[in-house]
Each structure stands twice: as C-alpha cells, then as structure tokens.
Amino acid sequence: MRLLLAFIYSIFVIIMTCTQNITKLAVEGPSFQWNPEPDFLRFFDFHSYPFHSQTYLFQKSGHVIAFYFLAFMIHFTIRKGSIGFILSVAFALFTEIAQLYFSRTGCLLDVGYDVLGISLYFILYTVNQKIMVLSSKAQSG
C-alpha cells in the first residue's frame, strides 16, 4: 500500500511538471507537447527569472511543498533516510530534465527548490526523532 501511494504521488508530480499549461490543468486536464530537441543550455540559466515576483515565489513554494511530500512518501515507503534522500533528489533532477522535453522550463535552479523541500522534510524528521528519544528518556528516567 505504501509503495502504491508513493507511485501515485510520483505520477502526480510528473503530470504537474510535464503538462503543457499548469493553469489549464484543472479545467482541461493534462496536455503534453513533446520537444524532441530541447535546449539543454536553458537548464543552466540562472538569470532570466523574476525573483521578486509574487507569482514566481508562489510557484517555487509549490516546488518546495511538492518535494517535501515526495520525500515523505519515499521515506515512508523504503524506511531508509539516506536512500530516501538520494532517490528524492534523483527524482527532482529527472523531473526538471524531463520538462525540457515537454516544452517547459526545466532548470537546475528548480532542482535547488526541490532539494530545499526534500532537505526540509529530512531535517524536520530528524529533529522530531531526536525530540521523541529525549522525551522518552526523560519519562523513563
């Protein structure tokens, strides 16, 4: 069951990242536009983004949240933190590269936002585990 949930969520993330127009997704459903010859140099573009735009910040917070939950789902499924982290980061890299083939703006900067969400999950998980250990030691001793 855990594997199925992680798989379904991963498919959801792929659809969200590769659909041609994210704003029309809810109304018209997913639509994909294949680009057989993507411009891989765009993956390394760090200069053409409106960093101060509220829309941009909202969209990138979506990256953080989506990959926070992806890390949770993968970690929940395989129960190994380091492997969960590596698989989550690999998936983030895969989705950003895949966007180049679907006429979207996949970029290394977005991988950074994805990794921020993944890291946030594992940091909060680790802190929570340490608090639980300290709490149980305080109650028992």
CSV table of C-alpha atoms in Angstrom, one decimal:
chain,number,residue,atom,x,y,z
A,1,MET,CA,0.0,0.0,0.0
A,2,ARG,CA,2.8,2.4,0.9
A,3,LEU,CA,4.5,1.7,-2.4
A,4,LEU,CA,1.3,2.3,-4.3
A,5,LEU,CA,0.8,5.7,-2.6
A,6,ALA,CA,4.3,6.7,-3.4
A,7,PHE,CA,3.9,5.6,-7.0
A,8,ILE,CA,0.6,7.5,-7.4
A,9,TYR,CA,2.1,10.7,-5.9
A,10,SER,CA,5.2,10.4,-8.2
A,11,ILE,CA,2.9,10.1,-11.2
A,12,PHE,CA,1.0,13.2,-10.0
A,13,VAL,CA,4.3,15.1,-9.7
A,14,ILE,CA,5.3,14.1,-13.2
A,15,ILE,CA,2.0,15.2,-14.6
A,16,MET,CA,2.2,18.5,-12.8
A,17,THR,CA,5.8,19.1,-14.0
A,18,CYS,CA,5.4,18.0,-17.6
A,19,THR,CA,1.9,19.2,-18.6
A,20,GLN,CA,2.0,22.0,-21.2
A,21,ASN,CA,0.0,24.6,-19.2
A,22,ILE,CA,-0.3,24.2,-15.5
A,23,THR,CA,-3.1,26.8,-15.2
A,24,LYS,CA,-5.3,24.9,-17.6
A,25,LEU,CA,-4.6,21.6,-15.9
A,26,ALA,CA,-7.6,21.7,-13.5
A,27,VAL,CA,-10.1,22.7,-16.2
A,28,GLU,CA,-9.0,20.9,-19.3
A,29,GLY,CA,-6.8,18.1,-17.9
A,30,PRO,CA,-3.2,17.5,-18.7
A,31,SER,CA,-1.8,18.2,-22.2
A,32,PHE,CA,1.7,17.5,-23.3
A,33,GLN,CA,3.8,19.0,-26.1
A,34,TRP,CA,6.8,16.8,-26.9
A,35,ASN,CA,10.0,18.6,-27.9
A,36,PRO,CA,12.4,16.1,-29.4
A,37,GLU,CA,15.3,18.6,-29.4
A,38,PRO,CA,15.4,20.5,-26.2
A,39,ASP,CA,17.8,23.4,-25.5
A,40,PHE,CA,19.9,21.9,-22.7
A,41,LEU,CA,21.7,25.2,-22.1
A,42,ARG,CA,18.4,26.5,-20.7
A,43,PHE,CA,18.8,24.0,-17.8
A,44,PHE,CA,21.7,26.1,-16.6
A,45,ASP,CA,20.1,29.6,-17.0
A,46,PHE,CA,20.1,31.5,-13.6
A,47,HIS,CA,19.5,35.0,-15.0
A,48,SER,CA,16.0,35.2,-16.6
A,49,TYR,CA,13.8,34.7,-13.6
A,50,PRO,CA,11.6,37.3,-11.8
A,51,PHE,CA,12.9,36.5,-8.3
A,52,HIS,CA,10.9,39.3,-6.7
A,53,SER,CA,7.6,38.4,-8.4
A,54,GLN,CA,4.9,37.1,-6.1
A,55,THR,CA,3.8,34.6,-8.8
A,56,TYR,CA,7.3,33.3,-9.1
A,57,LEU,CA,7.7,32.9,-5.3
A,58,PHE,CA,4.3,31.2,-5.1
A,59,GLN,CA,5.2,28.8,-7.9
A,60,LYS,CA,8.6,28.0,-6.3
A,61,SER,CA,7.0,27.4,-2.9
A,62,GLY,CA,5.0,24.8,-4.7
A,63,HIS,CA,8.2,23.1,-5.7
A,64,VAL,CA,9.3,23.1,-2.0
A,65,ILE,CA,6.0,21.7,-0.8
A,66,ALA,CA,5.6,19.1,-3.5
A,67,PHE,CA,9.1,17.7,-2.9
A,68,TYR,CA,8.7,17.8,0.8
A,69,PHE,CA,5.7,15.4,0.4
A,70,LEU,CA,7.6,13.4,-2.2
A,71,ALA,CA,10.5,12.9,0.3
A,72,PHE,CA,7.9,11.9,3.0
A,73,MET,CA,6.3,9.4,0.6
A,74,ILE,CA,9.6,7.8,-0.5
A,75,HIS,CA,10.9,7.7,3.1
A,76,PHE,CA,7.6,6.3,4.4
A,77,THR,CA,7.9,3.6,1.7
A,78,ILE,CA,11.5,2.5,2.0
A,79,ARG,CA,12.3,3.5,5.6
A,80,LYS,CA,15.9,4.4,4.9
A,81,GLY,CA,16.7,8.0,5.3
A,82,SER,CA,19.9,8.2,3.1
A,83,ILE,CA,18.4,6.2,0.3
A,84,GLY,CA,15.1,8.2,0.5
A,85,PHE,CA,17.1,11.4,0.2
A,86,ILE,CA,19.1,10.2,-2.8
A,87,LEU,CA,16.0,8.8,-4.6
A,88,SER,CA,14.1,12.1,-3.9
A,89,VAL,CA,16.9,14.2,-5.3
A,90,ALA,CA,17.3,11.9,-8.3
A,91,PHE,CA,13.6,12.2,-9.0
A,92,ALA,CA,13.8,16.0,-8.7
A,93,LEU,CA,16.6,16.1,-11.2
A,94,PHE,CA,14.7,13.7,-13.5
A,95,THR,CA,11.5,15.9,-13.5
A,96,GLU,CA,13.4,19.1,-14.3
A,97,ILE,CA,15.3,17.5,-17.2
A,98,ALA,CA,12.0,15.9,-18.4
A,99,GLN,CA,10.5,19.3,-18.6
A,100,LEU,CA,12.9,20.3,-21.3
A,101,TYR,CA,11.4,17.6,-23.5
A,102,PHE,CA,7.9,18.8,-22.8
A,103,SER,CA,8.4,22.4,-23.8
A,104,ARG,CA,8.6,23.6,-20.1
A,105,THR,CA,11.4,25.5,-18.4
A,106,GLY,CA,13.2,22.8,-16.5
A,107,CYS,CA,16.3,24.2,-14.8
A,108,LEU,CA,18.9,23.5,-12.2
A,109,LEU,CA,17.6,26.3,-10.1
A,110,ASP,CA,14.3,24.5,-9.7
A,111,VAL,CA,16.2,21.4,-8.7
A,112,GLY,CA,17.5,23.6,-5.8
A,113,TYR,CA,14.0,24.5,-4.8
A,114,ASP,CA,13.0,20.8,-4.9
A,115,VAL,CA,16.1,19.8,-2.8
A,116,LEU,CA,15.1,22.5,-0.3
A,117,GLY,CA,11.8,20.8,0.2
A,118,ILE,CA,13.4,17.4,0.4
A,119,SER,CA,16.0,18.7,2.9
A,120,LEU,CA,13.4,20.4,5.0
A,121,TYR,CA,11.5,17.1,5.3
A,122,PHE,CA,14.5,15.2,6.4
A,123,ILE,CA,15.7,17.9,8.8
A,124,LEU,CA,12.3,18.1,10.5
A,125,TYR,CA,12.0,14.3,10.6
A,126,THR,CA,15.4,14.0,12.3
A,127,VAL,CA,14.7,16.8,14.8
A,128,ASN,CA,11.3,15.1,15.6
A,129,GLN,CA,13.0,11.8,16.1
A,130,LYS,CA,15.6,13.3,18.5
A,131,ILE,CA,12.9,15.1,20.4
A,132,MET,CA,11.0,11.8,20.8
A,133,VAL,CA,14.1,10.0,22.0
A,134,LEU,CA,14.8,12.7,24.6
A,135,SER,CA,11.2,12.8,25.7
A,136,SER,CA,11.1,9.0,26.2
A,137,LYS,CA,14.4,9.1,28.2
A,138,ALA,CA,13.0,11.9,30.4
A,139,GLN,CA,9.8,9.9,31.1
A,140,SER,CA,11.7,6.7,31.9
A,141,GLY,CA,14.5,8.1,33.9
